[in-house]
Structure formats: structure tokens, C-alpha cells
Coordinates of C-alpha atoms in Angstrom, one line a residue:
X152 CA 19.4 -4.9 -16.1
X153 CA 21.7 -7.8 -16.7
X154 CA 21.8 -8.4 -12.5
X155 CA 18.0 -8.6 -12.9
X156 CA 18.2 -11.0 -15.9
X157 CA 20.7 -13.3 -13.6
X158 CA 18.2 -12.9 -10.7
X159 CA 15.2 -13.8 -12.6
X160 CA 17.3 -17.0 -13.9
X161 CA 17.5 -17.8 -10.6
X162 CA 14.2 -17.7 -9.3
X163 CA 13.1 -19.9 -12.2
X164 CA 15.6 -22.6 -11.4
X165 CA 15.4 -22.4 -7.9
X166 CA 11.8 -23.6 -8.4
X167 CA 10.9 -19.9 -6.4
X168 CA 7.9 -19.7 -8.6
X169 CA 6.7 -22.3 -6.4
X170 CA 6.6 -20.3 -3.5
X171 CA 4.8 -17.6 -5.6
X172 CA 2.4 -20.0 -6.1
X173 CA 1.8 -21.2 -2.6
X174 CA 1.8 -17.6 -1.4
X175 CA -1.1 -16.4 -4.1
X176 CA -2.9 -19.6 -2.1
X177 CA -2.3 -18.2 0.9
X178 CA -3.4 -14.9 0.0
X179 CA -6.7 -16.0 -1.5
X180 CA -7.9 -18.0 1.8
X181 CA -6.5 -15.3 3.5
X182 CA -8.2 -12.2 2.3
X183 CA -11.5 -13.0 2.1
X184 CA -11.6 -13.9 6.0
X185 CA -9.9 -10.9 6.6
X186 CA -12.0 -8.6 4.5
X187 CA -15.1 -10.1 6.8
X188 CA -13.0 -8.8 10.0
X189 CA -12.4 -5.7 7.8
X190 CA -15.9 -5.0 7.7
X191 CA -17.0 -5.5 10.8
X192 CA -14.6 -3.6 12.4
X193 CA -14.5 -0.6 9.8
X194 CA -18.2 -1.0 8.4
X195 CA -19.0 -0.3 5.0
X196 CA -15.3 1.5 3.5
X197 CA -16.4 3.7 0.5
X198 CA -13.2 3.6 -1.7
X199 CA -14.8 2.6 -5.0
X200 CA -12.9 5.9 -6.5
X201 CA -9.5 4.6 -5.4
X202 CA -10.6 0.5 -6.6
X203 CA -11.7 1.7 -10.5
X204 CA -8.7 4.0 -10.9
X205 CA -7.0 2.5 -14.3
X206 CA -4.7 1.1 -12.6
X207 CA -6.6 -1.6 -11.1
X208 CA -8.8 -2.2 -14.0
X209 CA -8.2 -5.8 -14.5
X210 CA -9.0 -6.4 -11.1
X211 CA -11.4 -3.9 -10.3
X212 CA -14.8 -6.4 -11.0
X213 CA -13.0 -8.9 -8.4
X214 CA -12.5 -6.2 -5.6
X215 CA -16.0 -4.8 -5.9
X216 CA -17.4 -8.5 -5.6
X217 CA -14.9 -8.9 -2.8
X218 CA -16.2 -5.7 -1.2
X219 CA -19.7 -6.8 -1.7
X220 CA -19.7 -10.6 0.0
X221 CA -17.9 -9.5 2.8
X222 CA -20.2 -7.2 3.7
X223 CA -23.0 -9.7 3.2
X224 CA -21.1 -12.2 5.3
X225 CA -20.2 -10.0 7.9
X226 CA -23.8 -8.9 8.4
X227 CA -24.8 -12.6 9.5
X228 CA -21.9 -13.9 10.4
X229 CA -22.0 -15.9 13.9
X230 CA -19.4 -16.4 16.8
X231 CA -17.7 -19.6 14.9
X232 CA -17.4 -18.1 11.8
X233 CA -15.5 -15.5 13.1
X234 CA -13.2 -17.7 14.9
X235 CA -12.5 -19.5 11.7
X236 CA -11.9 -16.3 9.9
X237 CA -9.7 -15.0 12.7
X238 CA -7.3 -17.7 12.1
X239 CA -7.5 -18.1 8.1
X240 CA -6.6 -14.0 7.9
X241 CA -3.1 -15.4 9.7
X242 CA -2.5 -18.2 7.1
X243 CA -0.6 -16.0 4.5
X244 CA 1.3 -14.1 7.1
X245 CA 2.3 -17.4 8.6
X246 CA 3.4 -19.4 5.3
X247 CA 5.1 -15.8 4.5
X248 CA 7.8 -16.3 7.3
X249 CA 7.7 -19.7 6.0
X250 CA 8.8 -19.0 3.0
X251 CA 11.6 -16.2 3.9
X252 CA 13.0 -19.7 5.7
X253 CA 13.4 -21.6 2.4
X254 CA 14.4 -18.1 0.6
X255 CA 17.0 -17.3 3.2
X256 CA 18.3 -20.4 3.3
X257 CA 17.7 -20.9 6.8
X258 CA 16.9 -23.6 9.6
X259 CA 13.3 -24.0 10.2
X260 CA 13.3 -22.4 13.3
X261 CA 10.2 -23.4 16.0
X262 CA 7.4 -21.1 17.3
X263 CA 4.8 -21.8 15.1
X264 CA 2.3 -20.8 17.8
X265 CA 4.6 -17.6 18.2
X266 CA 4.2 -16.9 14.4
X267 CA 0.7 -17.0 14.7
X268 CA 0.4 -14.9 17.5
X269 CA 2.1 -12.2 16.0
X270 CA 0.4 -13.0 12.6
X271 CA -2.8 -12.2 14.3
X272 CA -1.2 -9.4 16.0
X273 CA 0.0 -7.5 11.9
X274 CA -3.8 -8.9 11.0
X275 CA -5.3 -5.6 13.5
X276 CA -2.6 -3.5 12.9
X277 CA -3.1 -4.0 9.2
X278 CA -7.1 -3.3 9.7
X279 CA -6.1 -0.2 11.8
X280 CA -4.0 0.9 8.9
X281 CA -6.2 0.5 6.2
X282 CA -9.0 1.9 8.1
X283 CA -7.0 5.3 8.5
X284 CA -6.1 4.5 4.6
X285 CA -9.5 4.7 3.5
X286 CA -10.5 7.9 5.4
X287 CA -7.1 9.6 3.4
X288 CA -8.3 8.4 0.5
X289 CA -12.2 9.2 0.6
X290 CA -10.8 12.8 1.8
X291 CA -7.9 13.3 -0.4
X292 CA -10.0 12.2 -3.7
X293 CA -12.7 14.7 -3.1
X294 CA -10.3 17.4 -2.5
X295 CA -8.3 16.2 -6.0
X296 CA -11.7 16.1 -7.7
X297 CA -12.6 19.5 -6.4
X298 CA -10.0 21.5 -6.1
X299 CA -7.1 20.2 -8.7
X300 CA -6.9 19.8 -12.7
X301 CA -7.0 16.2 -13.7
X302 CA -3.5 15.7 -14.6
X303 CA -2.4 17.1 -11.4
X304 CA -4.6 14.9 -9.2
X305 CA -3.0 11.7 -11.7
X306 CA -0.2 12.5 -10.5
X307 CA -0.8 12.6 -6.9
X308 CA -2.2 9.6 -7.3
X309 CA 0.1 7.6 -9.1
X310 CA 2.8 8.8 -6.1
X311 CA 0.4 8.1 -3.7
X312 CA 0.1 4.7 -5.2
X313 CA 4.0 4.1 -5.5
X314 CA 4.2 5.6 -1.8
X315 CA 1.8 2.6 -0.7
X316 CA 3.3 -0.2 -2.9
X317 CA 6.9 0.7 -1.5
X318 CA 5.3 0.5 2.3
X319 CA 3.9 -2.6 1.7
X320 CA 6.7 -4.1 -0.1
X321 CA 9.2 -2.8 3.1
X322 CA 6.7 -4.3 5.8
X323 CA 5.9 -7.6 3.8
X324 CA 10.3 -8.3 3.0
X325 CA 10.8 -7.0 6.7
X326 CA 8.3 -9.8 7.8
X327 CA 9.7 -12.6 5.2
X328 CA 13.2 -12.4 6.5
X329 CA 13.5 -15.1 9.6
X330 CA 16.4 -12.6 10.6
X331 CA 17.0 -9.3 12.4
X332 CA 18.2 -6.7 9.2
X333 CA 18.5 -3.4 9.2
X334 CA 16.2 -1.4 7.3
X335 CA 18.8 -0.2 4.3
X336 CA 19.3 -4.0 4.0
X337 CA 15.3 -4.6 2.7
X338 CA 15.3 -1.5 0.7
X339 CA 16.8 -2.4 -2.3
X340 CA 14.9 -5.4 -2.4
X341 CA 11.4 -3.3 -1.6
X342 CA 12.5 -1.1 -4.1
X343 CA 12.9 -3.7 -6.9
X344 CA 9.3 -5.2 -6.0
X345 CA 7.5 -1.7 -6.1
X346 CA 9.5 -1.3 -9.8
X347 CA 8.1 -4.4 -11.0
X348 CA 4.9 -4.3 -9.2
X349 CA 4.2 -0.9 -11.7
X350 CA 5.0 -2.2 -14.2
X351 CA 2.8 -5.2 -14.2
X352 CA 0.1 -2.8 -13.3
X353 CA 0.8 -0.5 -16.2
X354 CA 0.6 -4.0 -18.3
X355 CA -2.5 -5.5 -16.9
X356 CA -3.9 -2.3 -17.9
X357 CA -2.7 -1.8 -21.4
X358 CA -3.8 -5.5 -21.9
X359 CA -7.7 -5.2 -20.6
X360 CA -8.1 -2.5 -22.9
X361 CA -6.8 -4.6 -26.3
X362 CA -8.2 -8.2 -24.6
X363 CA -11.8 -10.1 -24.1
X364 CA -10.7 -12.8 -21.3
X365 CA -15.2 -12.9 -21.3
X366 CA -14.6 -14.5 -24.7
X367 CA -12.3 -17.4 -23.6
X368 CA -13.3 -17.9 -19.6
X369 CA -17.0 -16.4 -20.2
X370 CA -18.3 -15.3 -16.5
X371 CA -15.3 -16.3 -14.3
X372 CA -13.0 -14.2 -16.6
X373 CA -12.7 -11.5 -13.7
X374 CA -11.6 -14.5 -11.2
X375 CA -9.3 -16.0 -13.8
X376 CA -7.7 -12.2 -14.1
X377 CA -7.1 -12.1 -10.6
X378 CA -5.7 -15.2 -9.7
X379 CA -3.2 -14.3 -12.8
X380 CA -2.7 -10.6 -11.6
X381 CA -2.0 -12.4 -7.6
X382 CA 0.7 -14.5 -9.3
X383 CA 2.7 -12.2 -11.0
X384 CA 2.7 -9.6 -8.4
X385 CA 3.7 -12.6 -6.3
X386 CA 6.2 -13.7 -8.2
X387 CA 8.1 -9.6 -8.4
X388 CA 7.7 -9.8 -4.9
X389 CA 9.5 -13.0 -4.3
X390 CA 12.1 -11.6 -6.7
X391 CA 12.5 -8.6 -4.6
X392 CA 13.1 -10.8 -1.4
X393 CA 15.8 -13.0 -3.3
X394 CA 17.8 -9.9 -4.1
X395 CA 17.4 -8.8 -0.6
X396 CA 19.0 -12.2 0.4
X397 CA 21.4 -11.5 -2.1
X398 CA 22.9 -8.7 0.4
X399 CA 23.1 -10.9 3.4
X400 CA 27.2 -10.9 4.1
X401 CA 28.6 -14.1 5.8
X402 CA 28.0 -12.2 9.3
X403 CA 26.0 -13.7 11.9
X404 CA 22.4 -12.7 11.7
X405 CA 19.9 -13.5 14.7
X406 CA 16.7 -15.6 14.1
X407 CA 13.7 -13.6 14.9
X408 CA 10.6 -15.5 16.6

């Protein structure tokens, strides 16, 4: 706890919440282009179940309206806006490596058109993923809903959830670092994020349920809510990667592209 305290210290005065901040940017122009690409490529992903569990309660009206305008937009959506799209889904991807730079400590290394090429390359492979995600999860909720008692099927989910937050957080600190690590290096770091990333999901939820954000930001509450969720999920997983840099020893690392 107290090596947390020390790290969290540090991320402040470091100015790292910056980087939070750019990253939740980057994500926001980023995922709504990519969610059009989403769409077309997987159609119409019925994983409403999965999107109101509790968990994502604060953020659940966001996602639905997310779901909703892509799927408008990627019913009309012409050869230029897809080209535009195409290259918007690599922004966060792209300013992620960025940022692993600065966090790492490291000299801005060129290949920017490099980076972007194999940003575009993780934006497919992540729409292949979450394609075969969404089948599992349309699958594996009927079968809970069917075939187990509620508490059970909570608790699948909840490690089903953890599982996901874990791979995501491994891929995403993998990516960050400009260097070549070894996969025990990132997981303490991935670990940390998936922690913290529960716990702010257990709090988001605990706090819809006492809160009225419709009283203070009346009909953008639910965008106000996620912009705030985006940062502070940010922010653990900037944490995480910090305390992965922590664990880089004084020998010499390769840059990666």
C-alpha cells in the first residue's frame, strides 16, 4: 500500500495526469471511428446483456448511444468517411506509444509512419477479437441465464470480466512500452491497472445508485459520466505503466518500431 501511495505521488508531480488526459482525447476521437468500422465489418453486435450488467451502469446510456450512431453512420457512410475513420481509429494507438516514450523516459524514436501502420494493423485485430468476444458473450449469457443460479452466473461474470480487463491491460502496457520486455516484466504493472480498474468500477457503481448527475448537467449528464469514468480509468492505467517502468533495471533494452 505505502509503494502505491509513493507511486501515485509521483504520477501527480510528474504532471502524468496529463497524459491521462490526452489519452482519454485520444480515445474519444478514436472510438467512435472505430465503432463505425466495428459495425460494418461485424453488423449489428447484440451485447446489450453484457453493456447493462451493474458494472457498467454509469456508462451504460453512453455505450447504448454509441452503439446506436454507429450503426446509423455506418449504414450511409461513403468511401471518404471511411478513409477518415480508418485513420482516426489509429490516433489513440499512436499517441499511446507516444506516451510510453515520455513514461519510459525514452528518445523519441522515428517511424511515425511505422506506428501507424501497425496501429492500423491492432485496429483489425482488435475488431477480429471483439467480434469473436461478442459471439462468447451472446452464447455464454444465455447459457448462464438458462442453465445456472444467479449468484453463480455473477460470478462467472465478474471473472470473466477481470479475465478481459487483465488482457487488455497486458496488450495496452505491452504496446505503451517503446522497448522489447518480457512478458513477467508488464505483469505486475497489468495487474495493478486491472486492481484499480475494479475498483473504480465497483465505485462508479455504488455512486449512480446514491447520485442525480441529471440534476446538475441535466441531458449531457451521461456524457459528462463518461468522460469522468475515461479519465480515471485512464489515469490507473497510466499508474500501472509507471510501476512497470519502475522494474526496468539499468540493462540495455531495444527500441521497438
Amino acid at each position: 500500500m505505502h509503494r502505491i501511495i509513493e507511486l501515485y505521488r509521483y504520477f501527480s508531480d510528474k504532471r502524468f495526469s496529463t497524459i491521462a488526459g490526452t489519452l482519454v482525447y485520444f480515445l474519444i476521437m478514436s472510438i467512435v471511428p472505430f465503432s463505425v468500422w466495428l459495425t460494418l465489418v461485424c453488423g449489428n453486435l447484440n451485447i446489450g446483456r453484457f453493456l447493462s450488467h451493474e458494472l457498467f451502469e454509469s456508462i451504460s446510456p453512453f455505450l447504448h448511444y454509441l452503439k446506436s450512431s454507429a450503426e446509423s453512420a455506418a449504414s450511409g457512410a461513403g468511401i471518404i468517411l471511411l478513409l477518415t475513420t480508418l485513420y482516426s481509429s489509429t490516433n489513440f494507438f499512436y499517441h499511446l506509444r507516444r506516451s510510453g516514450e515520455i513514461i519510459y523516459n525514452s528518445s523519441r524514436v522515428k517511424g511515425g509512419v511505422k506506428l501507424r501502420l501497425v496501429s492500423l494493423i491492432l485496429i483489425f485485430v482488435s475488431i477480429i477479437l471483439l467480434a469473436v468476444l461478442a459471439a462468447f458473450i451472446v452464447t455464454g449469457t444465455w447459457v448462464l441465464d438458462k442453465l445456472l443460479p444467479y449468484y453463480i452466473s455473477e460470478i462467472i461474470i465478474y471473472t470473466f470480466i477481470t479475465a478481459i480487463a487483465f488482457g487488455v491491460a497486458l496488450v495496452l502496457n505491452l504496446f505503451a512500452c517503446p522497448y522489447k520486455l518480457k512478458l513477467s516484466e508488464v505483469i505486475p504493472g497489468s495487474l495493478l491497472t486491472t486492481a484499480l480498474w475494479l475498483v473504480i468500477l465497483i465505485g462508479f457503481t455504488i455512486y449512480m445508485r446514491f447520485a442525480n448527475p441529471e440534476k446538475l448537467y441535466g441531458k449531457i449528464a451521461f456524457i459528462i459520466i463518461f468522460l469522468l469514468w475515461c479519465y480515471v480509468m485512464m489515469s490507473c492505467f497510466v499508474i500501472g505503466v509507471i510501476y512497470n517502468g519502475s522494474f526496468k533495471t539499468a540493462r540495455k533494452y531495444k527500441n521497438l518500431f
